[in-house]
Tab-separated table of C-alpha atoms and ligand atoms in Angstrom:
chain	number	residue	atom	x	y	z
A	21	UNK	CA	2.113	-12.831	2.428
A	22	UNK	CA	-1.498	-14.051	2.165
A	23	UNK	CA	-0.905	-16.463	5.041
A	24	UNK	CA	0.440	-13.492	7.102
A	25	UNK	CA	-2.819	-11.708	6.426
A	26	UNK	CA	-5.130	-14.430	7.499
A	27	UNK	CA	-3.240	-15.553	10.589
A	28	UNK	CA	-0.712	-13.162	12.013
A	29	UNK	CA	-2.118	-9.917	10.408
A	30	UNK	CA	-5.460	-10.191	11.969
A	31	UNK	CA	-4.581	-11.720	15.336
A	32	UNK	CA	-4.102	-9.305	18.229
A	33	UNK	CA	-6.980	-6.796	17.850
A	34	UNK	CA	-9.793	-7.507	20.179
A	35	UNK	CA	-13.306	-8.581	19.562
A	36	UNK	CA	-14.385	-10.884	16.808
A	37	UNK	CA	-17.265	-9.525	14.693
A	38	UNK	CA	-19.262	-10.794	11.728
A	39	UNK	CA	-20.371	-8.160	9.530
A	40	UNK	CA	-21.743	-7.920	6.008
A	41	UNK	CA	-18.968	-8.782	3.564
A	42	UNK	CA	-16.950	-10.688	6.114
A	43	UNK	CA	-16.718	-14.434	6.061
A	44	UNK	CA	-18.567	-16.050	9.000
A	45	UNK	CA	-16.739	-18.189	11.537
A	46	UNK	CA	-18.923	-21.131	10.504
A	47	UNK	CA	-18.062	-20.803	6.879
A	48	UNK	CA	-14.300	-20.592	7.741
A	49	UNK	CA	-14.494	-23.614	10.025
A	50	UNK	CA	-16.067	-25.550	7.253
A	51	UNK	CA	-13.117	-24.738	5.087
A	52	UNK	CA	-10.740	-25.900	7.827
A	53	UNK	CA	-9.571	-22.296	8.422
A	54	UNK	CA	-9.037	-20.526	11.767
A	55	UNK	CA	-11.683	-17.857	12.490
A	56	UNK	CA	-10.212	-14.329	12.744
A	57	UNK	CA	-9.875	-12.997	16.245
A	58	UNK	CA	-9.418	-9.418	15.380
A	59	UNK	CA	-12.131	-6.956	14.250
A	60	UNK	CA	-12.742	-6.487	10.601
A	61	UNK	CA	-10.976	-3.870	8.514
A	62	UNK	CA	-12.702	-1.885	5.826
A	63	UNK	CA	-11.407	-0.970	2.332
A	64	UNK	CA	-13.350	1.625	0.560
A	65	UNK	CA	-13.279	2.066	-3.224
A	66	UNK	CA	-13.877	5.725	-4.263
A	67	UNK	CA	-15.071	6.271	-7.865
A	68	UNK	CA	-14.280	9.721	-9.148
A	69	UNK	CA	-16.067	9.204	-12.416
A	70	UNK	CA	-19.042	11.437	-13.233
A	71	UNK	CA	-20.751	8.391	-14.818
A	72	UNK	CA	-22.209	6.175	-12.174
A	73	UNK	CA	-21.797	2.411	-12.593
A	74	UNK	CA	-19.466	2.684	-15.657
A	75	UNK	CA	-15.980	1.491	-16.140
A	76	UNK	CA	-14.330	3.186	-13.174
A	77	UNK	CA	-16.902	1.756	-10.805
A	78	UNK	CA	-16.674	-1.648	-12.563
A	79	UNK	CA	-12.857	-1.629	-12.124
A	80	UNK	CA	-13.053	-0.626	-8.525
A	81	UNK	CA	-15.489	-3.522	-7.939
A	82	UNK	CA	-12.984	-5.908	-9.221
A	83	UNK	CA	-10.374	-4.516	-6.931
A	84	UNK	CA	-12.585	-4.536	-3.953
A	85	UNK	CA	-13.583	-8.143	-4.692
A	86	UNK	CA	-9.862	-9.047	-4.580
A	87	UNK	CA	-9.397	-7.075	-1.359
A	88	UNK	CA	-12.212	-9.088	0.314
A	89	UNK	CA	-10.799	-12.344	-0.895
A	90	UNK	CA	-7.323	-11.354	0.543
A	91	UNK	CA	-8.457	-12.272	4.071
A	92	UNK	CA	-11.454	-13.445	6.068
A	93	UNK	CA	-11.858	-10.192	7.962
A	94	UNK	CA	-11.972	-7.684	5.120
A	95	UNK	CA	-15.101	-5.627	4.571
A	96	UNK	CA	-15.434	-3.511	1.478
A	97	UNK	CA	-17.680	-0.641	0.119
A	98	UNK	CA	-17.835	1.128	-3.126
A	99	UNK	CA	-18.556	4.884	-2.944
A	100	UNK	CA	-19.415	6.728	-6.064
A	101	UNK	CA	-19.016	10.488	-6.321
A	102	UNK	CA	-21.264	10.643	-9.486
A	103	UNK	CA	-24.410	12.596	-8.822
A	104	UNK	CA	-23.066	14.044	-5.569
A	105	UNK	CA	-22.418	17.639	-5.100
A	106	UNK	CA	-18.638	17.976	-4.904
A	107	UNK	CA	-17.934	21.648	-5.665
A	108	UNK	CA	-14.610	22.972	-7.076
A	109	UNK	CA	-12.554	23.895	-4.014
A	110	UNK	CA	-12.897	27.588	-2.942
A	111	UNK	CA	-10.934	28.499	0.160
A	112	UNK	CA	-13.512	31.181	0.940
A	113	UNK	CA	-16.480	28.784	0.634
A	114	UNK	CA	-17.530	25.770	2.780
A	115	UNK	CA	-17.491	22.290	1.134
A	116	UNK	CA	-20.833	20.610	0.804
A	117	UNK	CA	-23.072	18.256	2.684
A	118	UNK	CA	-22.255	15.480	0.268
A	119	UNK	CA	-18.490	16.002	0.720
A	120	UNK	CA	-18.923	15.868	4.530
A	121	UNK	CA	-20.752	12.551	4.193
A	122	UNK	CA	-18.008	10.935	2.064
A	123	UNK	CA	-15.386	12.501	4.258
A	124	UNK	CA	-17.000	10.942	7.411
A	125	UNK	CA	-16.962	7.586	5.653
A	126	UNK	CA	-13.314	7.753	4.734
A	127	UNK	CA	-12.117	8.987	8.029
A	128	UNK	CA	-13.961	6.228	9.964
A	129	UNK	CA	-11.182	4.527	11.985
A	130	UNK	CA	-12.439	1.187	10.715
A	131	UNK	CA	-11.409	2.218	7.217
A	132	UNK	CA	-7.820	1.074	6.828
A	133	UNK	CA	-7.530	1.407	3.079
A	134	UNK	CA	-8.870	3.451	0.272
A	135	UNK	CA	-8.675	2.700	-3.441
A	136	UNK	CA	-9.202	5.823	-5.533
A	137	UNK	CA	-10.471	5.220	-9.065
A	138	UNK	CA	-10.450	7.908	-11.715
A	139	UNK	CA	-11.147	7.897	-15.513
A	140	UNK	CA	-8.285	9.317	-17.520
A	141	UNK	CA	-9.166	12.792	-18.757
A	142	UNK	CA	-6.539	14.108	-21.096
A	143	UNK	CA	-3.792	12.148	-19.423
A	144	UNK	CA	-4.782	13.279	-15.972
A	145	UNK	CA	-7.355	12.641	-13.355
A	146	UNK	CA	-11.033	13.657	-13.768
A	147	UNK	CA	-12.166	17.083	-12.779
A	148	UNK	CA	-14.340	15.425	-10.128
A	149	UNK	CA	-11.351	13.598	-8.715
A	150	UNK	CA	-9.507	16.893	-8.505
A	151	UNK	CA	-12.334	18.759	-6.946
A	152	UNK	CA	-12.667	15.957	-4.362
A	153	UNK	CA	-9.011	15.767	-3.514
A	154	UNK	CA	-8.791	19.538	-3.125
A	155	UNK	CA	-11.757	19.399	-0.726
A	156	UNK	CA	-9.691	16.948	1.263
A	157	UNK	CA	-7.813	20.019	2.527
A	158	UNK	CA	-10.408	19.720	5.352
A	159	UNK	CA	-8.951	16.326	6.333
A	160	UNK	CA	-5.366	17.759	6.352
A	161	UNK	CA	-6.541	20.611	8.548
A	162	UNK	CA	-8.374	18.166	10.800
A	163	UNK	CA	-5.155	16.757	12.128
A	164	UNK	CA	-4.453	14.772	9.051
A	165	UNK	CA	-7.552	12.563	9.508
A	166	UNK	CA	-6.437	10.275	6.655
A	167	UNK	CA	-2.921	9.810	7.946
A	168	UNK	CA	-1.786	6.234	8.095
A	169	UNK	CA	-4.444	4.760	5.890
A	170	UNK	CA	-3.310	2.737	2.995
A	171	UNK	CA	-4.072	4.090	-0.472
A	172	UNK	CA	-3.906	2.580	-3.986
A	173	UNK	CA	-4.997	4.137	-7.180
A	174	UNK	CA	-6.687	2.901	-10.356
A	175	UNK	CA	-7.295	4.616	-13.726
A	176	UNK	CA	-9.373	3.664	-16.650
A	177	UNK	CA	-8.680	5.114	-20.119
A	178	UNK	CA	-10.265	4.822	-23.514
A	179	UNK	CA	-6.970	3.520	-25.090
A	180	UNK	CA	-4.499	1.152	-23.766
A	181	UNK	CA	-1.775	3.765	-23.195
A	182	UNK	CA	-3.825	6.946	-22.825
A	183	UNK	CA	-2.133	8.260	-19.705
A	184	UNK	CA	-3.332	5.906	-17.054
A	185	UNK	CA	0.064	6.103	-15.181
A	186	UNK	CA	0.163	9.869	-15.262
A	187	UNK	CA	-3.429	10.040	-13.900
A	188	UNK	CA	-2.469	7.560	-11.197
A	189	UNK	CA	0.586	9.595	-10.221
A	190	UNK	CA	-1.313	12.856	-10.031
A	191	UNK	CA	-3.792	11.270	-7.561
A	192	UNK	CA	-0.943	9.635	-5.655
A	193	UNK	CA	0.788	13.028	-5.265
A	194	UNK	CA	-2.348	14.505	-3.655
A	195	UNK	CA	-2.690	11.531	-1.312
A	196	UNK	CA	0.897	11.898	-0.118
A	197	UNK	CA	-0.078	15.310	1.071
A	198	UNK	CA	-2.557	13.653	3.411
A	199	UNK	CA	0.232	11.354	4.900
A	200	UNK	CA	-1.423	8.324	3.424
A	201	UNK	CA	0.668	5.188	2.919
A	202	UNK	CA	0.742	4.521	-0.892
A	203	UNK	CA	0.961	1.139	-2.494
A	204	UNK	CA	0.892	-0.002	-6.203
A	205	UNK	CA	-0.537	-3.039	-7.731
A	206	UNK	CA	1.036	-6.074	-6.030
A	207	UNK	CA	2.940	-8.874	-7.716
A	208	UNK	CA	3.281	-10.220	-10.230
A	209	UNK	CA	2.314	-7.047	-12.132
A	210	UNK	CA	3.638	-4.742	-9.439
A	211	UNK	CA	3.741	-1.242	-10.895
A	212	UNK	CA	2.206	2.117	-10.164
A	213	UNK	CA	-1.417	0.955	-9.714
A	214	UNK	CA	-4.185	-0.514	-11.682
A	215	UNK	CA	-4.273	0.554	-15.380
A	216	UNK	CA	-7.475	-0.310	-17.283
A	217	UNK	CA	-8.574	-0.051	-20.860
A	218	UNK	CA	-12.182	0.701	-21.637
A	219	UNK	CA	-13.259	-0.832	-24.819
A	220	UNK	CA	-16.742	0.325	-25.631
A	221	UNK	CA	-17.716	0.875	-22.005
A	222	UNK	CA	-16.486	-2.583	-21.199
A	223	UNK	CA	-13.357	-3.612	-19.255
A	224	UNK	CA	-14.065	-7.353	-19.276
A	225	UNK	CA	-11.708	-8.097	-22.187
A	226	UNK	CA	-8.820	-6.214	-20.675
A	227	UNK	CA	-7.134	-9.138	-19.041
A	228	UNK	CA	-3.956	-7.272	-18.163
A	229	UNK	CA	-5.913	-4.384	-16.753
A	230	UNK	CA	-8.179	-6.585	-14.687
A	231	UNK	CA	-5.102	-8.365	-13.290
A	232	UNK	CA	-3.705	-4.997	-12.112
A	233	UNK	CA	-7.030	-4.176	-10.556
A	234	UNK	CA	-7.064	-7.521	-8.637
A	235	UNK	CA	-3.428	-7.126	-7.633
A	236	UNK	CA	-4.099	-3.492	-6.320
A	237	UNK	CA	-7.088	-4.578	-4.289
A	238	UNK	CA	-5.230	-7.465	-2.744
A	239	UNK	CA	-2.160	-5.396	-2.046
A	240	UNK	CA	-4.117	-2.626	-0.350
A	241	UNK	CA	-5.827	-5.159	1.899
A	242	UNK	CA	-2.626	-7.017	2.805
A	243	UNK	CA	-0.748	-3.871	3.780
A	244	UNK	CA	-3.712	-2.412	5.633
A	245	UNK	CA	-4.155	-5.655	7.611
A	246	UNK	CA	-0.422	-5.728	8.476
A	247	UNK	CA	-0.563	-2.165	9.657
A	248	UNK	CA	-3.632	-2.758	11.791
A	249	UNK	CA	-2.084	-5.954	13.166
A	250	UNK	CA	1.070	-4.257	14.176
A	251	UNK	CA	-0.331	-1.149	15.691
A	252	UNK	CA	-3.291	-2.323	17.556
B	18	FMN	C1	-12.945	14.688	-21.272
B	18	FMN	C2	-12.446	13.405	-21.541
B	18	FMN	C3	-11.109	13.147	-21.738
B	18	FMN	C4	-10.607	11.880	-21.948
B	18	FMN	N1	-9.208	11.724	-22.177
B	18	FMN	C5	-8.700	10.504	-22.267
B	18	FMN	C6	-7.345	10.365	-22.357
B	18	FMN	O1	-6.500	11.227	-22.332
B	18	FMN	N2	-6.848	9.073	-22.458
B	18	FMN	C7	-7.713	7.932	-22.389
B	18	FMN	O2	-7.206	6.850	-22.522
B	18	FMN	N3	-8.994	8.096	-22.401
B	18	FMN	C8	-9.596	9.354	-22.308
B	18	FMN	N4	-10.869	9.496	-22.132
B	18	FMN	C9	-11.757	8.325	-22.038
B	18	FMN	C10	-12.081	7.930	-20.700
B	18	FMN	O3	-10.949	7.895	-19.818
B	18	FMN	C11	-12.703	6.457	-20.632
B	18	FMN	O4	-13.862	6.410	-21.453
B	18	FMN	C12	-13.102	6.019	-19.255
B	18	FMN	O5	-13.248	4.640	-19.225
B	18	FMN	C13	-14.320	6.755	-18.671
B	18	FMN	O6	-14.604	6.306	-17.410
B	18	FMN	P1	-16.085	5.953	-16.866
B	18	FMN	O7	-16.606	4.781	-17.721
B	18	FMN	O8	-16.007	5.662	-15.514
B	18	FMN	O9	-16.907	7.149	-17.163
B	18	FMN	C14	-11.445	10.771	-21.927
B	18	FMN	C15	-12.848	10.914	-21.817
B	18	FMN	C16	-13.274	12.201	-21.610
B	18	FMN	C17	-14.806	12.450	-21.403
């Protein structure tokens, strides 16, 4: 699978480009690897925690690192909703300038995959995640602007079995309404998504959770690259 990603998956699209976060041709040549001929794909991690830089963002960083390592042509970016103005959805009111900015980032054609991260709040997603996903009605109305992008979901809870899977599934249900292509954490863990345990605002000791985060990031990048490779 990984070989597919580095060789076949990326070949075909036109125009080699070297951008931040993408291995350079020289570095690849030094490792004896073939330089990618396709343009880069981008995977965005979207943190729906109201606490910037805390465990949800940390877990997403782990997933994005694995996504980047999955192929020489993967670019990543972490977007945090914390401190942005993402209002509760009101059908009679416009969204917000902050929502528009994040929406523009996510709907960029270069973005082939999105990893949504949420803290577990009473066995579900955070209210910030729900507000954001409801605002995404705008993308659905805009000719399903997220359609065909790969999506993976990650949840961090304060206890080992605090409802991470329920939270993940509620986010996935909303993403399905956007015609996104859902994947779980890849093998060998291979379940719903990444499930992490915050132990004192620290996820570094949660080896199982970190493994699911890495497997999710890699899986999103692998599937995204395959789709880009086969469709253009
Ligand atoms: C309102 C609220 C409800 C929570 N409910 C749960 C829960 O049901 N299960 C759980 O495991 N953790 C629960 N937690 C703990 C958070 O999920 C956990 O601390 C998480 O790591 C916070 O993410 P952050 O560090 O990105 O803010 C809750 C926290 C808050 C503030």
